[in-house]
Short mmCIF file of C-alpha atoms in Angstrom, two decimals:
data_model
loop_
_atom_site.label_atom_id
_atom_site.label_comp_id
_atom_site.label_asym_id
_atom_site.label_seq_id
_atom_site.Cartn_x
_atom_site.Cartn_y
_atom_site.Cartn_z
CA MET A 1 114.42 116.11 150.87
CA ASP A 2 113.14 113.25 149.06
CA CYS A 3 114.07 110.49 147.35
CA GLU A 4 114.06 112.04 144.06
CA ASP A 5 116.58 114.80 145.37
CA VAL A 6 120.57 114.81 144.07
CA MET A 7 123.27 115.73 146.02
CA LEU A 8 126.13 117.93 144.63
CA THR A 9 129.15 119.59 146.14
CA VAL A 10 130.36 122.87 144.37
CA ARG A 11 132.80 125.33 144.91
CA ILE A 12 132.03 128.93 145.61
CA THR A 13 133.24 131.91 147.89
CA ALA A 14 133.47 132.44 151.53
CA ALA A 15 131.01 135.96 150.68
CA GLU A 16 128.78 133.91 148.15
CA ARG A 17 128.42 130.99 150.95
CA ALA A 18 127.79 133.72 153.80
CA LEU A 19 125.02 135.49 151.27
CA LEU A 20 123.10 132.24 150.83
CA ARG A 21 122.87 131.15 154.34
CA GLU A 22 121.65 134.70 154.96
CA LEU A 23 119.07 134.46 152.14
CA ALA A 24 118.27 130.99 153.61
CA ARG A 25 117.91 132.39 157.05
CA GLY A 26 115.34 135.20 155.96
CA HIS A 27 113.09 133.02 154.22
CA GLY A 28 112.98 130.26 156.99
CA SER A 29 114.38 127.86 154.27
CA ASP A 30 117.57 125.80 153.98
CA VAL A 31 120.86 126.39 151.80
CA SER A 32 119.77 123.30 149.19
CA GLU A 33 116.03 125.25 148.62
CA VAL A 34 117.71 128.25 148.22
CA ALA A 35 120.29 127.02 145.64
CA ALA A 36 117.46 125.42 143.87
CA ASP A 37 115.43 128.32 143.34
CA GLY A 38 118.72 130.43 142.46
CA LEU A 39 118.71 127.99 139.73
CA LEU A 40 114.93 128.66 138.82
CA ASP A 41 115.81 132.35 138.56
CA VAL A 42 119.04 132.09 136.41
CA ILE A 43 119.01 129.05 133.94
CA PRO A 44 116.07 130.31 132.06
CA ALA A 45 118.64 133.63 131.38
CA LEU A 46 121.39 131.56 130.01
CA SER A 47 120.04 130.96 126.91
CA GLY A 48 122.91 133.39 124.40
CA ASP A 49 126.43 132.89 124.22
CA ALA A 50 127.03 135.81 125.72
CA ALA A 51 125.64 134.44 129.43
CA VAL A 52 127.71 131.22 128.44
CA ARG A 53 130.85 133.35 128.20
CA ARG A 54 129.83 134.77 131.73
CA LEU A 55 129.67 131.63 133.51
CA LEU A 56 133.01 130.69 131.86
CA ARG A 57 134.43 133.80 133.66
CA VAL A 58 132.71 133.01 136.75
CA LEU A 59 134.48 129.40 136.64
CA ALA A 60 137.45 130.88 136.35
CA ARG A 61 137.64 132.77 139.50
CA PRO A 62 138.91 131.04 142.60
CA ALA A 63 136.36 129.42 144.88
CA PRO A 64 137.72 127.82 148.34
CA CYS A 65 134.54 127.12 149.83
CA ALA A 66 132.82 123.28 149.08
CA VAL A 67 129.17 123.64 149.87
CA THR A 68 126.68 120.48 149.43
CA PHE A 69 123.23 120.94 148.39
CA TRP A 70 120.44 118.44 147.78
CA LEU A 71 118.69 119.40 144.48
CA PRO A 72 115.22 118.06 143.11
CA ALA A 73 115.83 115.60 140.44
CA PRO A 74 114.54 117.69 137.54
CA VAL A 75 116.35 120.74 138.66
CA ALA A 76 119.78 118.44 138.54
CA ASP A 77 118.85 117.05 135.52
CA LEU A 78 119.60 120.55 133.84
CA LEU A 79 122.93 120.65 135.05
CA PRO A 80 124.67 118.31 132.67
CA LEU A 81 122.73 120.20 129.58
CA LEU A 82 124.23 123.57 131.03
CA GLY A 83 127.94 122.17 131.19
CA GLU A 84 127.93 120.83 127.57
CA ARG A 85 126.92 124.31 126.39
CA VAL A 86 129.87 125.90 128.69
CA ALA A 87 132.41 123.33 127.64
CA ARG A 88 131.35 123.72 124.17
CA ALA A 89 131.32 127.64 124.32
CA GLY A 90 134.92 127.75 126.11
CA GLY A 91 136.42 124.56 124.25
CA LEU A 92 136.71 122.43 127.29
CA ARG A 93 136.43 118.63 127.01
CA ALA A 94 134.14 118.46 129.63
CA CYS A 95 132.09 120.76 132.28
CA PRO A 96 130.80 118.53 134.90
CA ALA A 97 127.36 119.10 136.32
CA SER A 98 128.94 120.57 139.88
CA ALA A 99 131.01 123.05 137.86
CA ALA A 100 127.70 124.26 135.73
CA LEU A 101 125.76 124.30 139.51
CA ALA A 102 128.82 126.53 141.00
CA ALA A 103 128.74 128.90 137.91
CA ALA A 104 125.38 129.38 137.89
CA LEU A 105 124.77 129.56 141.27
CA ARG A 106 127.57 131.88 142.07
CA LEU A 107 126.39 133.96 138.65
CA TRP A 108 122.92 134.25 140.64
CA LEU A 109 124.38 135.28 143.85
CA ALA A 110 126.52 138.02 142.15
CA GLY A 111 123.00 140.07 141.71
CA ASP A 112 121.79 142.68 144.38
CA PRO A 113 121.20 141.08 147.36
CA ALA A 114 117.75 142.59 147.61
CA ARG A 115 116.50 141.34 144.61
CA LEU A 116 117.17 137.65 145.21
CA ALA A 117 115.35 138.08 148.35
CA ALA A 118 112.79 139.75 146.51
CA SER A 119 112.63 136.81 144.04
CA LEU A 120 113.08 134.45 146.81
CA ALA A 121 109.71 136.15 148.46
CA THR A 122 108.03 135.62 145.21
CA LEU A 123 108.34 132.09 144.72
CA HIS A 124 107.49 131.47 148.31
CA ALA A 125 104.43 134.08 148.62
CA PRO A 126 100.87 132.58 149.19
CA GLY A 127 98.74 131.26 146.59
CA THR A 128 102.38 130.65 144.64
CA ARG A 129 102.93 127.10 143.21
CA ARG A 130 106.63 126.40 142.96
CA SER A 131 107.35 124.43 139.86
CA PRO A 132 110.39 122.44 139.94
CA VAL A 133 111.19 123.15 136.60
CA ALA A 134 111.53 126.67 135.13
CA PRO A 135 109.16 127.10 131.97
CA SER A 136 111.47 128.17 129.43
CA ILE A 137 113.86 124.75 130.42
CA PRO A 138 112.86 123.39 127.02
CA ALA A 139 115.09 126.08 125.10
CA LEU A 140 118.13 125.47 127.57
CA ARG A 141 117.66 121.34 126.45
CA ALA A 142 116.91 122.70 122.63
CA ALA A 143 120.33 124.33 122.87
CA ALA A 144 122.34 121.86 124.54
#
């Protein structure tokens, strides 16, 4: 964690929290790093109205566990933009960054655990430089 990190607390299910911890343990990292990597994996795919509707469905499901993450500022900066898109599509007055994070993370964690682990392994492969902002992020900014 460096001083440019942003702390956000989100609500997820116990099963999602357990999977997140398992993924972190499997890759020798912490849950914040896995959450950031998961966001970099899922956010580029959230460009259409169908994806935003999926996020709204995820937000509608109960999530009793609170988890706090430290995210790199460039990743955290994307969340209000995503929240605006979710609010606009859902007719909501607002969608806080923490809700956008929770929805995107929960959507990512709903994927096949083996595929999630493979994505993390690819991000952390020797010779792979992890960028704090995915290449297709300008499309998300333009859509907001």
